[in-house]
Amino acid sequence: MSETVRMTDPGPDGRFGDFGGRYIPESLVPACLELEQAFRKAWADPAFRTRLDDLLRDYAGRPTPVTEAHRLSEALGIRVLLKREDLTHTGSHKINNVLGQGLLTLEMGKTRLVAETGAGQHGVASATAAALFGLECVVYMGEVDTERQQLNVFRMRLLGAEVRPVRSGSRTLKDAVNEALRDWVATVEHTHYCLGSVMGPHPFPWMVRELQSVVGNEAREQCRAILGGSDPDLVVACVGGGSNAAGTFAGFVETRSALVGVEAAGGSAMGRGIPGVLHGMRSYLLQDEWGQILEAQSISAGLDYPGIGPEHSYLGETGRARYVQATDSEVLDALQLLSRTEGIIPALEPAHALAWLAGAARRGEIEAGSTVLMTLSGRGDKDAETVMELLQ
Ligand SMILES: *Cc1c(COP(=O)(O)O)cnc(C)c1O
């Protein structure tokens, strides 16, 4: 079963087993086909890859280190290595995706980016790339989220982007995605839709995974250098839409490392969802018995997407990866644990990965002395205020 699972090119229909695909209105098909073709060409072009690698190095600060977490390891009785995406420019793995899509936008001869954002992080990343590449940038954000995340709205404007509050539906992330798709259909001649995770219609889940695979590919080689040629026993990452986890898993799926994705308990599409169609893809989704999409709940705005990328649904169903959950209170404990043992304040999202890991180690579910690579997808500065309020 698991030995045959690979994270490969899903081919023209964009399917990962029963998941993924391209469930979109006729009017969006040409845009998706054009994008797929442009990405295939760019990704196979050594000149494009060199330009992207140069930007990842000189602008984003790659390669990010793998840090051995000695005091945390001692506390948990396992050997923990951290892949430090928190040390990138803008402070999370999202920069890898937007630099790739920004460069692709130039390659396609387009001048404008649209993006969706929930908490604002992907909006800020997209606005960053747009400024760097001299592109116009419009970010769709649910009105509720613009009120909750005023600082990120300001950041986007400072970077020269226009933020458009979305007033339809629940006025949150899922409505912002719909609005960005609508804009894209109408403006596709000069606009690229810079989608923020491994979700949406083909080619996005595959393209974003490829752009994030730098995380896993670097980490695999770094782990081998630290572990004397071995791969870690366990590879752990948090899952919202699933891009940092997909990029991490891509580097390890063909090794013997066990793969674990950690969702927010209140947003667990794999744990509590059922397969359905949303935003152009078939995947596990939180929905009621009539197929109405449910709102995900989490202290971490970056993890409250009601679905999960289709390749994770596939990895989960085949058993190659396992999906588990962490609750808000476990996450707050984990954030403090990493801060105090290692001097690293993580974002709330990767604190989910640590929350599960710490719990599993303490319950004896992970053999003592096991080696673990955990992706630290982002730094905690953005969450300091939320955490301060919750801890008071
Ligand atoms: C956005 C974000 C996530 C969640 O997105 P994925 O696509 O699941 O990776 C996780 N961690 C950080 C720091 C983020 O900013």
Short mmCIF file of C-alpha atoms and ligand atoms in Angstrom, two decimals:
data_model
loop_
_atom_site.label_atom_id
_atom_site.label_comp_id
_atom_site.label_asym_id
_atom_site.label_seq_id
_atom_site.Cartn_x
_atom_site.Cartn_y
_atom_site.Cartn_z
CA MET A 1 0.00 0.00 0.00
CA SER A 2 2.22 2.80 1.22
CA GLU A 3 5.31 1.65 -0.69
CA THR A 4 3.80 2.60 -4.03
CA VAL A 5 2.66 6.10 -3.06
CA ARG A 6 4.63 8.88 -4.71
CA MET A 7 4.06 12.62 -4.95
CA THR A 8 4.31 12.87 -8.71
CA ASP A 9 2.86 14.95 -11.53
CA PRO A 10 -0.88 14.25 -11.37
CA GLY A 11 -1.15 14.48 -15.18
CA PRO A 12 -3.62 16.52 -17.22
CA ASP A 13 -6.70 15.64 -15.14
CA GLY A 14 -4.97 16.75 -11.94
CA ARG A 15 -6.08 13.78 -9.85
CA PHE A 16 -4.42 12.35 -6.80
CA GLY A 17 -6.29 9.04 -6.60
CA ASP A 18 -9.96 10.02 -6.18
CA PHE A 19 -9.11 13.60 -5.18
CA GLY A 20 -8.28 16.88 -6.86
CA GLY A 21 -9.44 17.40 -10.42
CA ARG A 22 -10.88 20.55 -11.93
CA TYR A 23 -14.50 21.14 -10.87
CA ILE A 24 -14.98 24.57 -12.38
CA PRO A 25 -17.38 26.45 -14.61
CA GLU A 26 -16.64 26.33 -18.34
CA SER A 27 -15.50 29.97 -18.24
CA LEU A 28 -12.54 29.09 -15.97
CA VAL A 29 -11.24 26.16 -18.00
CA PRO A 30 -9.08 28.16 -20.46
CA ALA A 31 -7.44 30.07 -17.60
CA CYS A 32 -6.53 26.85 -15.77
CA LEU A 33 -5.26 25.21 -18.98
CA GLU A 34 -3.13 28.25 -19.85
CA LEU A 35 -1.67 28.29 -16.35
CA GLU A 36 -0.94 24.58 -16.39
CA GLN A 37 0.86 24.89 -19.70
CA ALA A 38 2.86 27.93 -18.57
CA PHE A 39 3.89 26.24 -15.33
CA ARG A 40 4.89 22.98 -17.06
CA LYS A 41 7.07 24.96 -19.46
CA ALA A 42 8.64 27.17 -16.77
CA TRP A 43 9.24 24.30 -14.36
CA ALA A 44 11.11 22.35 -17.04
CA ASP A 45 13.14 25.41 -18.07
CA PRO A 46 16.58 25.59 -16.42
CA ALA A 47 16.69 29.38 -16.88
CA PHE A 48 13.41 29.84 -14.95
CA ARG A 49 14.58 27.48 -12.22
CA THR A 50 17.86 29.38 -11.88
CA ARG A 51 16.06 32.73 -11.62
CA LEU A 52 13.78 31.32 -8.93
CA ASP A 53 16.65 29.69 -7.03
CA ASP A 54 18.55 33.00 -7.09
CA LEU A 55 15.53 34.82 -5.63
CA LEU A 56 14.98 32.15 -2.99
CA ARG A 57 18.61 32.58 -1.96
CA ASP A 58 19.13 36.35 -2.24
CA TYR A 59 15.67 37.65 -1.38
CA ALA A 60 14.04 34.98 0.78
CA GLY A 61 17.22 33.84 2.56
CA ARG A 62 17.30 30.15 1.55
CA PRO A 63 18.41 27.59 2.37
CA THR A 64 16.86 27.84 5.80
CA PRO A 65 18.75 25.88 8.46
CA VAL A 66 17.72 22.71 10.24
CA THR A 67 18.25 23.36 13.95
CA GLU A 68 18.78 20.58 16.44
CA ALA A 69 16.48 21.36 19.39
CA HIS A 70 18.60 20.01 22.25
CA ARG A 71 16.62 21.18 25.27
CA LEU A 72 13.25 20.40 23.72
CA SER A 73 14.56 16.95 22.79
CA GLU A 74 15.67 16.34 26.34
CA ALA A 75 12.27 17.38 27.67
CA LEU A 76 10.43 15.03 25.30
CA GLY A 77 12.83 12.07 25.22
CA ILE A 78 13.05 12.15 21.43
CA ARG A 79 15.50 13.86 19.05
CA VAL A 80 13.83 16.86 17.42
CA LEU A 81 15.17 18.72 14.38
CA LEU A 82 13.44 21.92 13.28
CA LYS A 83 13.24 23.08 9.65
CA ARG A 84 13.41 26.84 10.10
CA GLU A 85 10.95 28.43 7.67
CA ASP A 86 10.45 31.08 10.37
CA LEU A 87 13.81 32.52 9.31
CA THR A 88 12.77 33.43 5.76
CA HIS A 89 12.04 36.97 4.62
CA THR A 90 8.43 37.68 5.78
CA GLY A 91 8.78 34.92 8.36
CA SER A 92 7.05 31.90 6.86
CA HIS A 93 7.14 29.35 4.05
CA LYS A 94 4.55 31.39 2.09
CA ILE A 95 7.35 33.36 0.42
CA ASN A 96 8.43 30.22 -1.52
CA ASN A 97 5.06 30.00 -3.24
CA VAL A 98 4.61 33.69 -4.06
CA LEU A 99 8.12 34.12 -5.50
CA GLY A 100 7.43 31.19 -7.83
CA GLN A 101 4.01 32.40 -8.88
CA GLY A 102 5.23 36.00 -9.18
CA LEU A 103 8.02 34.96 -11.52
CA LEU A 104 5.55 32.83 -13.48
CA THR A 105 3.29 35.89 -13.84
CA LEU A 106 6.14 37.78 -15.52
CA GLU A 107 6.88 34.75 -17.66
CA MET A 108 3.25 34.72 -18.86
CA GLY A 109 3.53 38.42 -19.74
CA LYS A 110 0.89 39.41 -17.17
CA THR A 111 0.92 42.57 -15.09
CA ARG A 112 -1.59 41.96 -12.28
CA LEU A 113 -1.98 39.54 -9.36
CA VAL A 114 -5.14 38.70 -7.48
CA ALA A 115 -4.98 36.71 -4.26
CA GLU A 116 -7.30 35.53 -1.50
CA THR A 117 -6.39 35.78 2.12
CA GLY A 118 -7.91 34.69 5.44
CA ALA A 119 -5.72 35.91 8.27
CA GLY A 120 -3.85 38.14 5.86
CA GLN A 121 -0.58 36.24 5.70
CA HIS A 122 -0.89 35.05 2.12
CA GLY A 123 -2.16 38.52 1.21
CA VAL A 124 0.94 40.09 2.71
CA ALA A 125 3.16 37.54 0.95
CA SER A 126 1.43 38.21 -2.39
CA ALA A 127 1.71 41.98 -1.91
CA THR A 128 5.42 41.49 -1.14
CA ALA A 129 6.01 39.55 -4.36
CA ALA A 130 3.93 42.05 -6.36
CA ALA A 131 6.07 44.92 -5.06
CA LEU A 132 9.25 43.03 -5.86
CA PHE A 133 8.16 42.24 -9.41
CA GLY A 134 6.39 45.55 -10.12
CA LEU A 135 2.93 43.94 -10.46
CA GLU A 136 -0.43 45.44 -9.61
CA CYS A 137 -1.97 43.51 -6.69
CA VAL A 138 -5.56 43.09 -5.49
CA VAL A 139 -6.22 40.99 -2.39
CA TYR A 140 -9.70 39.67 -1.61
CA MET A 141 -10.37 39.30 2.09
CA GLY A 142 -13.60 38.48 3.90
CA GLU A 143 -14.97 41.57 5.61
CA VAL A 144 -14.98 39.78 8.96
CA ASP A 145 -11.28 38.99 8.50
CA THR A 146 -10.40 42.58 7.55
CA GLU A 147 -11.84 43.65 10.90
CA ARG A 148 -9.98 40.91 12.82
CA GLN A 149 -6.67 41.48 11.03
CA GLN A 150 -6.33 45.22 10.67
CA LEU A 151 -2.56 45.21 10.97
CA ASN A 152 -2.20 42.85 8.01
CA VAL A 153 -4.61 44.97 5.98
CA PHE A 154 -2.36 47.94 6.69
CA ARG A 155 0.76 45.94 5.77
CA MET A 156 -0.73 45.02 2.39
CA ARG A 157 -1.58 48.66 1.70
CA LEU A 158 1.90 49.73 2.75
CA LEU A 159 3.27 47.27 0.19
CA GLY A 160 1.13 48.91 -2.48
CA ALA A 161 -1.69 46.37 -2.73
CA GLU A 162 -5.41 47.07 -2.84
CA VAL A 163 -7.46 45.13 -0.28
CA ARG A 164 -11.06 44.43 -1.29
CA PRO A 165 -13.33 43.37 1.58
CA VAL A 166 -15.69 40.55 0.55
CA ARG A 167 -19.25 40.94 1.80
CA SER A 168 -20.83 37.75 0.40
CA GLY A 169 -21.59 34.53 2.32
CA SER A 170 -19.89 34.17 5.69
CA ARG A 171 -17.56 37.07 4.74
CA THR A 172 -14.47 34.93 5.45
CA LEU A 173 -11.78 33.01 3.56
CA LYS A 174 -14.00 30.69 1.55
CA ASP A 175 -15.90 33.68 0.13
CA ALA A 176 -12.64 35.48 -0.63
CA VAL A 177 -11.52 32.49 -2.73
CA ASN A 178 -14.77 32.63 -4.72
CA GLU A 179 -14.35 36.35 -5.31
CA ALA A 180 -10.72 35.98 -6.44
CA LEU A 181 -11.77 33.24 -8.88
CA ARG A 182 -14.50 35.52 -10.24
CA ASP A 183 -12.03 38.38 -10.76
CA TRP A 184 -9.59 36.02 -12.48
CA VAL A 185 -12.16 34.77 -15.03
CA ALA A 186 -12.99 38.34 -16.01
CA THR A 187 -9.40 39.60 -16.23
CA VAL A 188 -7.40 36.52 -17.22
CA GLU A 189 -5.71 38.23 -20.16
CA HIS A 190 -3.50 40.31 -17.88
CA THR A 191 -4.12 38.75 -14.44
CA HIS A 192 -2.73 35.73 -12.61
CA TYR A 193 -4.52 34.24 -9.60
CA CYS A 194 -1.83 33.69 -6.97
CA LEU A 195 -3.49 30.99 -4.84
CA GLY A 196 -2.06 30.50 -1.37
CA SER A 197 -2.05 26.77 -0.67
CA VAL A 198 -2.19 23.30 -2.21
CA MET A 199 -5.88 23.62 -2.99
CA GLY A 200 -8.25 24.78 -5.71
CA PRO A 201 -8.56 23.39 -9.24
CA HIS A 202 -5.69 21.72 -11.09
CA PRO A 203 -2.91 22.86 -11.57
CA PHE A 204 -2.82 24.78 -8.25
CA PRO A 205 -2.44 21.88 -5.76
CA TRP A 206 0.37 20.38 -7.81
CA MET A 207 2.03 23.71 -8.69
CA VAL A 208 2.04 25.01 -5.12
CA ARG A 209 3.39 21.67 -3.83
CA GLU A 210 6.19 21.82 -6.39
CA LEU A 211 7.01 25.41 -5.35
CA GLN A 212 7.08 24.36 -1.68
CA SER A 213 9.04 21.14 -2.26
CA VAL A 214 12.22 23.14 -1.71
CA VAL A 215 11.41 22.86 2.02
CA GLY A 216 11.40 19.06 2.04
CA ASN A 217 14.24 18.63 -0.41
CA GLU A 218 16.54 20.89 1.60
CA ALA A 219 15.45 19.26 4.85
CA ARG A 220 16.10 15.71 3.63
CA GLU A 221 19.71 16.51 2.74
CA GLN A 222 20.22 18.53 5.93
CA CYS A 223 18.83 15.69 8.06
CA ARG A 224 21.11 13.17 6.34
CA ALA A 225 24.10 15.37 7.12
CA ILE A 226 23.09 15.59 10.78
CA LEU A 227 21.95 11.97 11.16
CA GLY A 228 24.91 10.33 9.44
CA GLY A 229 23.10 9.49 6.23
CA SER A 230 19.81 8.38 7.81
CA ASP A 231 16.35 9.83 7.38
CA PRO A 232 14.32 10.85 10.42
CA ASP A 233 11.92 8.25 11.84
CA LEU A 234 9.12 10.79 11.77
CA VAL A 235 8.37 13.94 9.74
CA VAL A 236 5.73 16.30 11.16
CA ALA A 237 4.12 19.48 9.81
CA CYS A 238 0.95 21.48 10.47
CA VAL A 239 -1.85 21.50 7.91
CA GLY A 240 -4.18 24.36 7.00
CA GLY A 241 -4.67 24.01 3.24
CA GLY A 242 -1.55 21.90 3.49
CA SER A 243 1.24 23.67 1.57
CA ASN A 244 4.06 23.58 4.11
CA ALA A 245 3.20 19.95 4.88
CA ALA A 246 3.03 19.02 1.19
CA GLY A 247 6.36 20.72 0.51
CA THR A 248 7.90 18.94 3.47
CA PHE A 249 6.39 15.53 2.67
CA ALA A 250 7.53 15.83 -0.97
CA GLY A 251 11.12 15.54 0.25
CA PHE A 252 10.44 12.43 2.33
CA VAL A 253 7.60 10.51 0.68
CA GLU A 254 10.06 8.13 -1.00
CA THR A 255 12.04 7.51 2.19
CA ARG A 256 11.02 5.30 5.11
CA SER A 257 10.12 8.28 7.33
CA ALA A 258 6.59 8.19 8.75
CA LEU A 259 4.64 11.33 7.74
CA VAL A 260 2.24 13.11 10.10
CA GLY A 261 0.10 16.16 9.29
CA VAL A 262 -1.40 18.05 12.23
CA GLU A 263 -4.69 19.92 11.80
CA ALA A 264 -6.43 22.24 14.23
CA ALA A 265 -9.00 20.16 16.12
CA GLY A 266 -11.68 22.71 15.19
CA GLY A 267 -10.71 22.69 11.52
CA SER A 268 -9.94 19.05 10.98
CA ALA A 269 -11.11 18.18 7.47
CA MET A 270 -9.41 14.77 7.58
CA GLY A 271 -10.60 13.98 11.09
CA ARG A 272 -14.20 15.17 10.87
CA GLY A 273 -14.82 15.92 7.20
CA ILE A 274 -16.16 13.88 4.31
CA PRO A 275 -15.21 14.05 0.63
CA GLY A 276 -16.95 16.71 -1.41
CA VAL A 277 -16.31 19.47 -3.92
CA LEU A 278 -15.30 23.03 -3.05
CA HIS A 279 -13.20 25.66 -4.82
CA GLY A 280 -12.73 23.48 -7.88
CA MET A 281 -11.35 20.38 -6.16
CA ARG A 282 -12.63 17.13 -4.68
CA SER A 283 -11.24 16.60 -1.21
CA TYR A 284 -12.13 16.06 2.43
CA LEU A 285 -14.25 19.00 3.63
CA LEU A 286 -16.07 20.05 6.77
CA GLN A 287 -19.72 20.00 5.75
CA ASP A 288 -23.12 19.28 7.18
CA GLU A 289 -25.36 16.43 6.04
CA TRP A 290 -26.75 18.61 3.24
CA GLY A 291 -23.30 19.50 1.92
CA GLN A 292 -23.24 23.03 3.34
CA ILE A 293 -19.67 24.00 4.13
CA LEU A 294 -19.04 24.47 7.86
CA GLU A 295 -16.85 27.15 9.34
CA ALA A 296 -13.62 25.88 10.82
CA GLN A 297 -12.72 27.12 14.31
CA SER A 298 -9.20 27.65 15.57
CA ILE A 299 -7.12 30.17 17.51
CA SER A 300 -4.83 30.04 14.54
CA ALA A 301 -6.40 31.95 11.67
CA GLY A 302 -3.98 30.26 9.26
CA LEU A 303 -5.50 26.85 9.97
CA ASP A 304 -9.20 27.61 9.79
CA TYR A 305 -9.79 26.52 6.19
CA PRO A 306 -12.76 24.09 6.04
CA GLY A 307 -10.97 21.77 3.59
CA ILE A 308 -7.58 20.22 2.98
CA GLY A 309 -5.51 20.00 -0.19
CA PRO A 310 -6.52 16.99 -2.34
CA GLU A 311 -3.10 15.36 -2.26
CA HIS A 312 -3.36 15.13 1.52
CA SER A 313 -6.71 13.37 1.13
CA TYR A 314 -4.90 10.91 -1.12
CA LEU A 315 -1.90 10.47 1.18
CA GLY A 316 -4.32 9.95 4.07
CA GLU A 317 -6.53 7.43 2.28
CA THR A 318 -3.57 5.39 1.06
CA GLY A 319 -2.05 5.42 4.54
CA ARG A 320 1.24 6.99 3.45
CA ALA A 321 0.60 9.95 5.77
CA ARG A 322 -1.37 10.12 8.97
CA TYR A 323 -3.48 13.14 9.99
CA VAL A 324 -3.98 14.04 13.62
CA GLN A 325 -5.24 17.03 15.59
CA ALA A 326 -4.24 19.47 18.29
CA THR A 327 -6.59 21.53 20.44
CA ASP A 328 -6.22 25.26 21.14
CA SER A 329 -5.07 24.73 24.72
CA GLU A 330 -2.47 22.11 23.72
CA VAL A 331 -1.22 24.60 21.13
CA LEU A 332 -0.79 27.39 23.67
CA ASP A 333 1.23 25.04 25.89
CA ALA A 334 3.40 23.97 22.96
CA LEU A 335 4.08 27.56 21.93
CA GLN A 336 5.37 28.30 25.42
CA LEU A 337 7.35 25.06 25.56
CA LEU A 338 9.32 25.89 22.41
CA SER A 339 9.80 29.50 23.50
CA ARG A 340 11.23 28.46 26.86
CA THR A 341 13.32 25.48 25.82
CA GLU A 342 14.77 26.82 22.58
CA GLY A 343 14.33 30.60 22.53
CA ILE A 344 12.11 30.30 19.47
CA ILE A 345 8.58 31.74 19.54
CA PRO A 346 6.70 29.82 16.86
CA ALA A 347 3.59 30.94 14.98
CA LEU A 348 0.39 29.33 16.25
CA GLU A 349 0.19 27.13 13.14
CA PRO A 350 3.45 25.17 13.65
CA ALA A 351 2.73 25.16 17.39
CA HIS A 352 0.00 22.64 16.39
CA ALA A 353 2.65 20.32 15.01
CA LEU A 354 4.62 20.57 18.23
CA ALA A 355 1.49 20.19 20.37
CA TRP A 356 0.75 16.82 18.81
CA LEU A 357 4.40 15.77 18.90
CA ALA A 358 4.83 16.66 22.57
CA GLY A 359 1.59 14.88 23.50
CA ALA A 360 2.46 11.78 21.52
CA ALA A 361 5.96 11.64 23.04
CA ARG A 362 4.61 12.00 26.57
CA ARG A 363 1.96 9.33 25.99
CA GLY A 364 4.72 6.98 24.80
CA GLU A 365 3.28 6.78 21.29
CA ILE A 366 6.68 7.68 19.87
CA GLU A 367 9.53 5.35 20.75
CA ALA A 368 12.12 7.00 23.03
CA GLY A 369 15.13 8.21 21.09
CA SER A 370 13.26 8.46 17.77
CA THR A 371 14.45 11.15 15.38
CA VAL A 372 11.85 13.69 14.27
CA LEU A 373 11.94 16.46 11.70
CA MET A 374 9.33 19.11 12.37
CA THR A 375 8.71 21.98 9.97
CA LEU A 376 8.55 25.27 11.82
CA SER A 377 6.47 26.98 9.17
CA GLY A 378 6.56 30.50 10.63
CA ARG A 379 7.58 32.79 13.46
CA GLY A 380 5.32 33.92 16.26
CA ASP A 381 5.53 37.71 16.09
CA LYS A 382 2.21 37.96 14.24
CA ASP A 383 0.46 35.98 16.98
CA ALA A 384 1.98 37.66 20.04
CA GLU A 385 -1.10 39.78 20.67
CA THR A 386 -3.52 36.85 20.39
CA VAL A 387 -1.38 34.75 22.71
CA MET A 388 -1.03 37.60 25.19
CA GLU A 389 -4.80 37.94 25.44
CA LEU A 390 -5.32 34.20 25.82
CA LEU A 391 -2.71 33.83 28.53
CA GLN A 392 -3.93 36.70 30.67
C1 LIG B 1 -0.54 30.09 6.22
C2 LIG B 1 0.28 29.36 7.19
C3 LIG B 1 0.08 28.00 7.45
C4 LIG B 1 -1.03 27.20 6.84
O1 LIG B 1 -0.94 27.02 5.45
P1 LIG B 1 -0.50 25.68 4.77
O2 LIG B 1 -0.86 25.87 3.33
O3 LIG B 1 -1.25 24.55 5.40
O4 LIG B 1 0.97 25.52 4.95
C5 LIG B 1 0.94 27.37 8.34
N1 LIG B 1 1.92 28.04 8.98
C6 LIG B 1 2.13 29.36 8.77
C7 LIG B 1 3.22 30.04 9.51
C8 LIG B 1 1.32 30.06 7.88
O5 LIG B 1 1.54 31.35 7.66
#
